[in-house]
XYZ file of C-alpha atoms in Angstrom:
580
model
C 0.000 0.000 0.000
C 1.425 3.371 -0.959
C 1.894 6.139 1.566
C -1.066 8.502 1.529
C -0.070 12.136 1.172
C -3.466 13.424 2.198
C -5.112 16.634 1.017
C -2.219 18.886 1.992
C 0.365 16.680 0.316
C -1.546 16.430 -2.931
C -2.317 20.117 -2.987
C 1.377 20.805 -2.721
C 1.891 18.740 -5.854
C 1.099 21.795 -7.956
C 4.594 23.059 -7.254
C 6.284 20.514 -9.498
C 8.329 22.897 -11.619
C 8.629 22.869 -15.357
C 8.216 19.797 -17.555
C 5.658 18.384 -15.176
C 4.417 16.184 -18.023
C 7.882 15.320 -19.315
C 8.063 12.816 -22.174
C 10.808 10.565 -23.600
C 12.751 11.795 -26.601
C 12.215 10.587 -30.155
C 13.878 7.213 -30.780
C 13.973 6.195 -27.111
C 13.644 2.639 -25.874
C 10.113 1.751 -24.850
C 10.042 1.842 -21.044
C 7.182 0.125 -19.271
C 4.860 2.104 -17.008
C 5.330 1.629 -13.274
C 3.391 -1.377 -11.944
C 1.263 -0.638 -8.882
C -0.148 -3.843 -7.390
C -2.787 -4.600 -4.829
C -1.695 -5.992 -1.467
C -3.977 -7.844 0.926
C -6.889 -7.156 -1.390
C -6.357 -3.368 -1.687
C -4.585 -1.107 -4.169
C -4.388 2.356 -2.613
C -2.607 5.224 -4.307
C -2.441 8.985 -4.663
C -2.981 10.195 -8.215
C -3.065 13.732 -9.553
C -3.770 15.133 -13.006
C -1.682 17.989 -14.453
C -1.415 20.011 -17.633
C 1.162 22.313 -19.162
C 1.578 24.544 -22.181
C 4.648 23.923 -24.352
C 6.616 26.660 -26.151
C 5.132 25.572 -29.489
C 1.634 26.228 -28.133
C 0.622 22.592 -27.720
C -0.684 21.206 -24.439
C 0.142 18.122 -22.421
C -1.870 16.345 -19.757
C -0.585 13.646 -17.423
C -1.435 11.531 -14.413
C 1.270 11.432 -11.732
C 1.655 9.270 -8.659
C 2.922 10.676 -5.356
C 6.495 9.823 -6.459
C 5.968 11.555 -9.836
C 5.646 8.394 -11.920
C 3.378 8.953 -14.946
C 0.302 6.880 -15.766
C 1.045 3.751 -13.714
C -0.293 0.310 -14.575
C -2.922 -0.456 -11.929
C -2.810 -4.208 -11.290
C -5.610 -5.832 -9.325
C -7.232 -9.208 -8.781
C -10.946 -10.036 -8.846
C -12.498 -8.993 -5.532
C -9.851 -6.339 -4.797
C -10.612 -2.768 -3.721
C -9.150 0.061 -5.791
C -8.827 3.220 -3.688
C -7.556 6.310 -5.523
C -7.028 9.576 -3.669
C -7.444 11.817 -6.709
C -6.426 15.474 -6.959
C -7.201 17.823 -9.816
C -4.115 19.982 -10.396
C -5.140 21.344 -13.801
C -4.427 24.952 -14.652
C -6.399 27.061 -17.110
C -4.670 26.854 -20.481
C -7.714 28.098 -22.380
C -6.424 31.650 -22.747
C -3.760 30.359 -25.119
C -6.051 27.916 -26.942
C -8.823 28.446 -29.469
C -12.108 28.864 -27.701
C -14.116 25.662 -27.569
C -17.358 25.859 -29.512
C -19.993 26.036 -26.821
C -22.535 24.591 -29.232
C -20.625 21.307 -29.152
C -21.860 20.639 -25.639
C -25.360 21.840 -26.465
C -25.571 24.772 -24.117
C -23.538 27.148 -22.017
C -20.432 25.886 -20.298
C -21.285 25.296 -16.665
C -19.103 26.634 -13.918
C -19.123 25.109 -10.460
C -20.020 27.504 -7.636
C -18.769 26.808 -4.160
C -19.790 24.954 -2.197
C -20.754 22.283 -4.726
C -20.488 18.554 -4.193
C -18.251 17.060 -6.885
C -20.791 14.248 -7.153
C -23.478 16.685 -8.303
C -21.438 19.443 -9.904
C -21.659 18.397 -13.532
C -19.355 21.344 -14.271
C -17.853 21.417 -17.750
C -14.881 23.754 -17.893
C -11.341 23.407 -19.267
C -10.080 22.662 -15.754
C -12.809 20.205 -14.720
C -12.100 16.470 -14.831
C -13.094 13.038 -13.559
C -12.077 9.389 -13.986
C -13.700 6.643 -16.037
C -12.690 2.986 -15.623
C -13.189 1.818 -19.174
C -14.539 -1.732 -19.503
C -15.176 -2.499 -15.835
C -18.621 -3.759 -14.860
C -18.922 -1.649 -11.717
C -21.748 0.584 -10.452
C -22.206 3.848 -12.402
C -22.401 5.928 -9.226
C -20.314 8.691 -7.704
C -16.952 7.636 -6.243
C -17.057 4.589 -8.551
C -17.736 5.041 -12.278
C -20.146 7.931 -12.785
C -19.277 10.300 -15.651
C -22.618 12.111 -15.992
C -22.534 14.223 -12.828
C -19.111 13.750 -11.211
C -16.885 16.717 -12.012
C -13.833 17.582 -9.918
C -12.384 21.103 -9.850
C -8.833 22.279 -9.014
C -10.066 23.905 -5.805
C -11.822 20.751 -4.614
C -10.251 18.660 -1.864
C -8.876 15.214 -2.626
C -11.631 13.103 -4.177
C -11.712 9.404 -3.303
C -12.556 6.773 -5.906
C -13.497 3.460 -4.277
C -14.000 0.724 -6.860
C -14.574 -2.881 -5.853
C -13.437 -5.208 -8.638
C -16.172 -7.849 -9.081
C -15.344 -11.360 -7.898
C -16.171 -12.663 -11.366
C -14.366 -9.896 -13.295
C -12.807 -11.049 -16.543
C -8.993 -11.009 -16.384
C -7.441 -8.700 -18.932
C -6.564 -5.159 -20.015
C -8.790 -2.204 -19.102
C -7.880 1.471 -18.791
C -8.619 4.732 -16.996
C -9.071 8.172 -18.516
C -11.097 11.381 -18.070
C -14.658 11.390 -19.389
C -15.847 14.964 -19.074
C -18.292 15.787 -21.863
C -16.975 18.536 -24.111
C -13.370 18.123 -22.950
C -12.651 14.381 -23.201
C -10.756 14.722 -26.490
C -8.516 17.537 -25.217
C -7.457 15.706 -22.059
C -7.015 12.239 -23.616
C -5.221 13.671 -26.668
C -2.890 15.449 -24.242
C -1.932 12.135 -22.623
C -4.310 11.607 -19.680
C -4.686 7.828 -19.739
C -3.293 4.674 -18.164
C -3.671 0.895 -18.156
C -5.626 -1.126 -15.598
C -5.023 -4.880 -15.518
C -7.154 -7.538 -13.867
C -4.756 -10.412 -13.198
C -5.412 -14.051 -14.061
C -5.512 -14.264 -17.873
C -3.314 -17.380 -17.720
C -6.234 -19.170 -16.029
C -8.166 -18.915 -19.314
C -5.342 -20.547 -21.277
C -2.619 -22.541 -19.481
C -0.158 -22.047 -22.381
C 0.173 -18.423 -21.215
C 1.607 -19.487 -17.857
C 5.043 -18.024 -17.201
C 5.158 -15.816 -20.292
C 6.892 -12.437 -19.949
C 4.410 -9.647 -20.616
C 4.608 -6.098 -21.926
C 2.103 -3.281 -21.623
C 2.138 -0.965 -24.646
C -0.070 2.127 -24.534
C -0.427 3.787 -27.930
C -1.598 7.379 -27.715
C -2.151 10.087 -30.306
C -1.291 13.774 -30.084
C -1.324 16.860 -32.285
C 1.289 16.808 -35.043
C 4.746 17.941 -33.947
C 5.626 18.921 -37.535
C 2.302 19.924 -39.096
C 3.878 21.937 -41.934
C 6.470 19.334 -42.957
C 6.180 17.756 -46.416
C 5.835 13.956 -46.526
C 8.975 11.842 -46.360
C 10.727 11.316 -49.691
C 10.064 7.573 -49.325
C 6.328 8.189 -49.760
C 4.694 8.482 -53.186
C 3.945 11.982 -54.400
C 0.663 13.188 -52.915
C -1.544 16.153 -53.585
C -1.691 18.688 -50.770
C -3.591 17.214 -47.844
C -7.065 18.540 -47.249
C -8.156 19.554 -43.771
C -11.517 19.070 -42.130
C -13.297 21.721 -40.066
C -11.306 20.647 -37.002
C -7.997 21.170 -38.795
C -7.200 17.437 -39.085
C -5.912 15.828 -42.280
C -8.789 14.249 -44.205
C -8.530 10.583 -45.189
C -6.514 10.331 -48.421
C -7.783 6.841 -49.200
C -4.276 5.827 -50.268
C -2.563 4.685 -47.062
C -0.131 7.585 -47.334
C 0.004 11.313 -46.722
C -0.007 13.464 -43.635
C -1.706 11.753 -40.662
C -4.322 13.567 -38.636
C -2.354 12.942 -35.445
C 1.080 11.742 -34.394
C 1.356 8.548 -32.345
C 3.477 7.560 -29.350
C 4.248 4.226 -27.664
C 4.441 4.465 -23.873
C 4.909 8.202 -24.507
C 7.879 7.706 -26.897
C 6.833 9.905 -29.837
C 6.878 8.600 -33.413
C 6.330 11.862 -35.328
C 5.416 12.595 -38.928
C 6.936 12.765 -41.543
C 9.851 10.311 -41.063
C 8.322 8.248 -38.224
C 11.579 7.579 -36.293
C 10.667 4.436 -34.397
C 10.711 3.723 -30.702
C 13.026 0.833 -29.759
C 12.438 -2.526 -28.089
C 14.649 -5.609 -27.610
C 13.598 -9.253 -27.240
C 15.397 -12.554 -26.988
C 15.313 -14.265 -30.405
C 12.270 -16.481 -30.742
C 11.049 -15.735 -27.208
C 7.300 -15.820 -26.718
C 5.790 -12.879 -24.873
C 2.287 -11.681 -24.066
C 1.747 -8.143 -25.330
C -1.094 -6.135 -23.854
C -1.798 -3.243 -26.246
C -4.142 -0.353 -25.498
C -5.284 2.117 -28.139
C -5.619 5.149 -25.873
C -5.940 7.475 -28.869
C -8.564 10.192 -28.918
C -9.315 9.772 -32.641
C -6.784 7.436 -34.325
C -7.654 3.933 -35.542
C -4.893 1.315 -35.511
C -4.301 -1.792 -37.617
C -1.368 -3.492 -35.924
C 1.064 -5.953 -37.474
C 4.514 -7.307 -36.627
C 6.850 -7.585 -39.621
C 10.056 -9.607 -39.898
C 11.614 -7.940 -42.900
C 8.469 -7.372 -44.939
C 6.727 -10.555 -43.826
C 3.733 -10.244 -41.449
C 3.995 -12.582 -38.475
C 1.237 -14.593 -36.867
C -0.078 -13.035 -33.646
C -2.029 -15.185 -31.218
C -4.958 -13.166 -29.860
C -6.004 -14.357 -26.399
C -8.111 -11.398 -25.208
C -10.152 -8.513 -26.604
C -11.295 -5.478 -24.587
C -10.361 -7.008 -21.251
C -12.007 -10.414 -21.771
C -10.216 -13.661 -22.724
C -11.573 -15.207 -25.914
C -12.397 -18.382 -24.018
C -14.162 -17.205 -20.867
C -17.512 -17.469 -19.052
C -18.827 -20.222 -21.313
C -17.636 -18.779 -24.608
C -17.293 -21.480 -27.295
C -14.296 -19.641 -28.778
C -10.880 -21.197 -29.037
C -8.469 -19.850 -26.441
C -6.129 -18.429 -29.122
C -6.894 -17.102 -32.602
C -3.912 -16.590 -34.905
C -4.018 -13.576 -37.235
C -1.587 -11.480 -39.296
C -2.957 -8.079 -38.251
C -5.259 -6.654 -35.595
C -7.691 -3.745 -36.021
C -7.927 -1.640 -32.897
C -10.350 1.325 -32.817
C -9.906 4.133 -30.278
C -10.536 2.816 -26.760
C -10.103 -0.860 -27.660
C -7.502 -3.276 -26.286
C -5.943 -6.539 -27.437
C -3.744 -9.116 -25.733
C -1.742 -11.438 -27.959
C 1.201 -13.827 -28.089
C 4.167 -12.632 -30.153
C 7.542 -14.233 -30.849
C 10.862 -12.388 -30.912
C 12.588 -12.013 -34.292
C 15.663 -14.033 -35.317
C 19.104 -12.595 -34.672
C 20.178 -10.033 -37.234
C 16.836 -9.650 -38.919
C 14.913 -6.355 -39.019
C 11.547 -6.379 -37.273
C 8.876 -3.733 -36.784
C 5.604 -3.153 -35.020
C 3.571 -1.130 -37.522
C 0.081 0.208 -37.951
C -1.377 -0.281 -41.404
C -3.618 2.268 -43.033
C -7.243 2.405 -41.901
C -9.898 3.635 -44.339
C -12.035 5.928 -42.187
C -14.202 7.136 -45.093
C -14.266 10.334 -47.145
C -15.378 12.389 -44.120
C -12.868 10.720 -41.796
C -9.343 11.553 -40.690
C -6.190 10.194 -42.334
C -4.673 7.157 -40.580
C -1.858 6.068 -42.954
C 0.726 3.285 -42.880
C 3.514 3.980 -40.401
C 6.144 2.201 -38.362
C 5.923 2.427 -34.566
C 8.564 0.250 -32.886
C 11.817 -1.253 -34.156
C 12.245 -4.697 -32.547
C 15.797 -5.995 -32.153
C 16.713 -9.576 -31.281
C 19.383 -9.808 -28.586
C 20.286 -12.942 -26.661
C 21.051 -10.747 -23.660
C 17.867 -8.693 -23.850
C 16.508 -7.958 -20.376
C 13.225 -9.572 -19.476
C 10.144 -7.346 -19.220
C 9.416 -6.197 -15.682
C 6.476 -8.606 -15.291
C 5.793 -12.254 -16.120
C 2.614 -14.250 -15.746
C 2.455 -16.821 -12.938
C 3.936 -20.182 -13.897
C 1.180 -22.145 -12.159
C -2.459 -21.832 -13.093
C -5.798 -22.802 -11.649
C -8.681 -23.112 -14.121
C -11.773 -20.994 -13.751
C -14.862 -22.610 -12.234
C -17.653 -23.601 -14.585
C -19.858 -20.650 -15.602
C -23.035 -20.153 -13.593
C -25.110 -18.740 -16.454
C -25.515 -19.497 -20.165
C -23.201 -17.968 -22.738
C -24.769 -14.664 -23.817
C -24.714 -15.686 -27.483
C -27.032 -18.596 -26.634
C -29.617 -16.382 -24.885
C -32.574 -15.138 -26.913
C -32.874 -11.328 -26.749
C -35.985 -9.916 -25.087
C -35.807 -6.667 -27.093
C -34.295 -5.484 -30.366
C -33.388 -1.819 -30.605
C -32.209 0.227 -33.573
C -29.863 3.200 -33.341
C -27.892 5.150 -35.919
C -24.882 7.406 -36.243
C -25.262 10.554 -38.348
C -23.526 13.884 -38.924
C -24.562 17.337 -40.119
C -22.657 20.499 -41.028
C -23.729 23.388 -38.831
C -23.902 25.491 -42.005
C -24.534 23.264 -45.050
C -23.320 26.073 -47.334
C -19.954 26.304 -45.542
C -17.845 23.116 -45.733
C -15.561 24.513 -43.026
C -18.345 25.016 -40.508
C -18.343 22.784 -37.423
C -19.834 19.308 -37.700
C -22.610 18.169 -35.382
C -22.543 14.503 -34.383
C -25.570 12.407 -33.406
C -26.379 8.933 -32.060
C -30.130 8.529 -32.395
C -32.890 6.005 -31.725
C -34.426 4.909 -35.012
C -37.485 7.003 -35.855
C -36.360 10.001 -33.833
C -34.980 13.328 -35.066
C -31.208 13.556 -34.512
C -30.136 15.885 -31.734
C -26.824 16.173 -29.863
C -26.417 14.732 -26.396
C -27.831 17.108 -23.796
C -25.696 17.072 -20.620
C -28.319 19.129 -18.790
C -31.006 16.454 -19.162
C -31.497 13.433 -16.922
C -34.048 11.758 -19.202
C -32.692 8.415 -20.466
C -32.763 7.671 -24.167
C -33.085 3.959 -23.388
C -34.429 2.116 -20.354
C -33.348 -1.519 -19.985
C -33.853 -4.101 -17.243
C -31.048 -5.786 -15.354
C -31.100 -9.489 -16.089
C -32.177 -9.077 -19.707
C -30.278 -9.719 -22.903
C -31.013 -7.432 -25.862
C -29.946 -7.035 -29.476
C -28.939 -3.593 -30.715
C -28.704 -2.921 -34.441
C -26.505 0.122 -34.987
C -26.404 1.770 -38.410
C -23.928 4.292 -39.750
C -25.661 6.870 -41.935
C -22.545 9.011 -42.309
C -19.574 8.805 -44.686
C -17.159 8.420 -41.767
C -16.150 5.390 -39.727
C -17.580 5.388 -36.194
C -16.590 3.444 -33.103
C -19.456 2.291 -30.840
C -18.728 1.880 -27.128
C -20.984 1.342 -24.111
C -19.988 1.729 -20.473
C -20.383 -0.916 -17.741
C -20.897 -3.994 -19.962
C -19.657 -6.067 -22.899
C -21.428 -7.405 -25.975
C -21.046 -10.022 -28.680
C -20.923 -9.052 -32.355
C -23.667 -11.126 -34.026
C -23.658 -9.864 -37.593
C -21.902 -7.344 -39.832
C -23.981 -5.634 -42.527
C -26.677 -8.255 -42.039
C -24.317 -11.197 -42.478
C -23.794 -13.496 -39.511
C -20.230 -13.583 -38.172
C -18.563 -16.284 -36.129
C -17.186 -14.226 -33.249
C -18.026 -16.104 -30.035
C -16.272 -13.681 -27.691
C -16.953 -10.298 -26.120
C -16.082 -6.671 -26.858
C -16.923 -3.262 -25.426
C -15.916 -1.311 -28.549
C -16.629 -2.025 -32.230
C -16.317 -0.269 -35.602
C -19.453 0.516 -37.588
C -18.601 0.774 -41.330
C -19.196 4.048 -43.137
C -21.899 4.683 -45.758
C -21.108 4.854 -49.476
C -23.515 6.530 -51.865
C -23.852 3.412 -54.023
C -25.021 1.268 -51.099
C -28.628 0.063 -51.104
C -28.747 0.005 -47.294
C -26.891 1.694 -44.466
C -23.997 -0.331 -43.011
C -24.788 -1.849 -39.627
C -23.669 -4.142 -36.842
C -25.904 -6.286 -34.634
C -24.748 -6.605 -31.028
C -25.952 -9.007 -28.312
C -26.009 -6.755 -25.238
C -25.576 -8.391 -21.828
C -27.455 -6.633 -18.997
C -27.328 -9.605 -16.612
C -24.739 -8.195 -14.184
C -26.535 -6.711 -11.136
C -23.633 -4.271 -10.551
C -24.593 -2.174 -13.575
C -27.970 -0.945 -12.302
C -28.011 2.821 -12.744
C -27.574 5.400 -15.479
C -24.601 5.546 -17.813
C -23.732 6.278 -21.446
C -23.027 4.801 -24.861
C -21.213 6.802 -27.529
C -18.719 6.942 -30.374
C -15.234 6.569 -28.903
C -13.736 8.931 -31.450
C -13.713 11.542 -28.726
C -14.247 14.639 -30.856
C -17.465 12.920 -31.984
C -18.490 12.141 -28.403
C -17.677 15.690 -27.295
C -19.631 16.937 -30.309
C -22.847 15.200 -29.235
C -22.581 11.574 -30.451
C -23.672 10.019 -27.171
C -26.795 8.665 -25.484
C -27.918 7.923 -21.945
C -29.191 4.526 -20.767
C -30.872 3.653 -17.478
C -30.692 0.052 -16.282
C -33.418 -0.660 -13.728
C -33.520 -3.522 -11.210
C -34.629 -6.951 -12.361
C -37.703 -6.713 -10.135
C -39.173 -4.136 -12.536
C -41.878 -5.780 -14.624
C -40.655 -4.729 -18.074
C -38.440 -2.003 -19.437
C -41.282 -0.761 -21.650
C -43.500 0.174 -18.709
C -40.989 2.680 -17.393
C -40.654 5.140 -20.196
C -42.949 5.895 -23.060
C -40.151 7.553 -24.939
C -38.256 4.260 -24.780
C -40.874 2.348 -26.777
C -39.636 3.879 -30.008
C -36.363 2.043 -29.556
C -37.892 -1.448 -29.520
C -39.121 -3.836 -32.183
């Protein structure tokens, strides 16, 4: 258990000097985040959030522990208590930034007035923040995982998060980040994010026992060299077009200026030459890599190349859940040559070290985000070198395993849904006659008129009953790729564009393909939503995890009521429109 500084100690953390959010230099070796582990069933730590303005005008955000370590890995076991003494040490950088469009949050920016309980504040200012524990099935209430009303200000005392990890929590990779509507993109893009690991993945697949493991957090950030021409190794490209947010529009070629730079455990890999971060492995050594796409807007398509040859990667977990878990009929490992990872998603996979003397790279391939999307081109991320004397990663999985008990409930894919709901993504220019005007983003129940998320309202868009299983059909009526995510629970992908898929495992984040004018129907996904966990009773959100879309209004509110309620349809007339 870490020493607790208390309110006075954390308040003093503002006086940290310059480079409070210091980052590694270009071309550095990939260092692993500090591991903070639970002891005797408790992980207790002090954590503060900071920001700073750089000489070039860009901003950084960071989480720091009491000993100034950035964004630690929080490692817990099922049943553990996570206790975070959280302090907001943000300063107002808005005077040096473009003013945020107030229309994006559908109303005036709220300012907390003292005394205001952080649990009820709901304040949305550039210096407000909170924490979201992405992927965990924990209660959506204050001091646990509420993002609708909890808003912590710099003048507030230390705010305690007390999160009990469920006894039956799936072992795998989760993460923590701010989720303040209207400002999520700014804070996550600046670097406010970290990994959270529920231990025990080797229990789902004994072949993982004893493997060294690495945690790789891939983040995006504003371009360091926005005016630089492309590298001479790239084919000649026409001048990149910019969208209304100033990001490079998808070129559709796999090349050109990216919308954002990427980093790996904060080691930057900047445009245009993409100087890689560095990593060493023993030749042929098997490791478990836990990779988090903590980007605000960037899609990844990961591959490991030996020379130019893609290697087989053994996926064992997606979005914090092992492939073979809780009755899933999936194989424990699925071998693939590349892995798509939308913003907010995570993957855990087996990788082998390259042979001695051979070049090897971790790369992200181009992702086609649609004509209205941002440009996510091909680029190298990490140069992997084989070295017989390479140091082992700081953590290895236990060498002895104990299998999980038999599941106590049917696999969600075998449960008939009690309701089918239809939702759709859509976009609209604020001024249709001005292509540079801001874009409004919507996530709407079928049959309703699109409107942006209203943070001032407490009326749920959907009311569901705990204990039920539902199917949600989500269409994309825009010409841009979108990334559906729901808090508190996982789902199974059932079909893609009306075609059944064999994907007997769980996710909490999934791409919804973009619309093309020649299509006869809007692209869609069908998701089997699992509301059976009693811990998720309450009100929470679902949204696009491209955070400028979420901040721009592409979010909805869902209320899950206790199982004792007769039916979800009796609770809310406005909810009937979302059912078939």
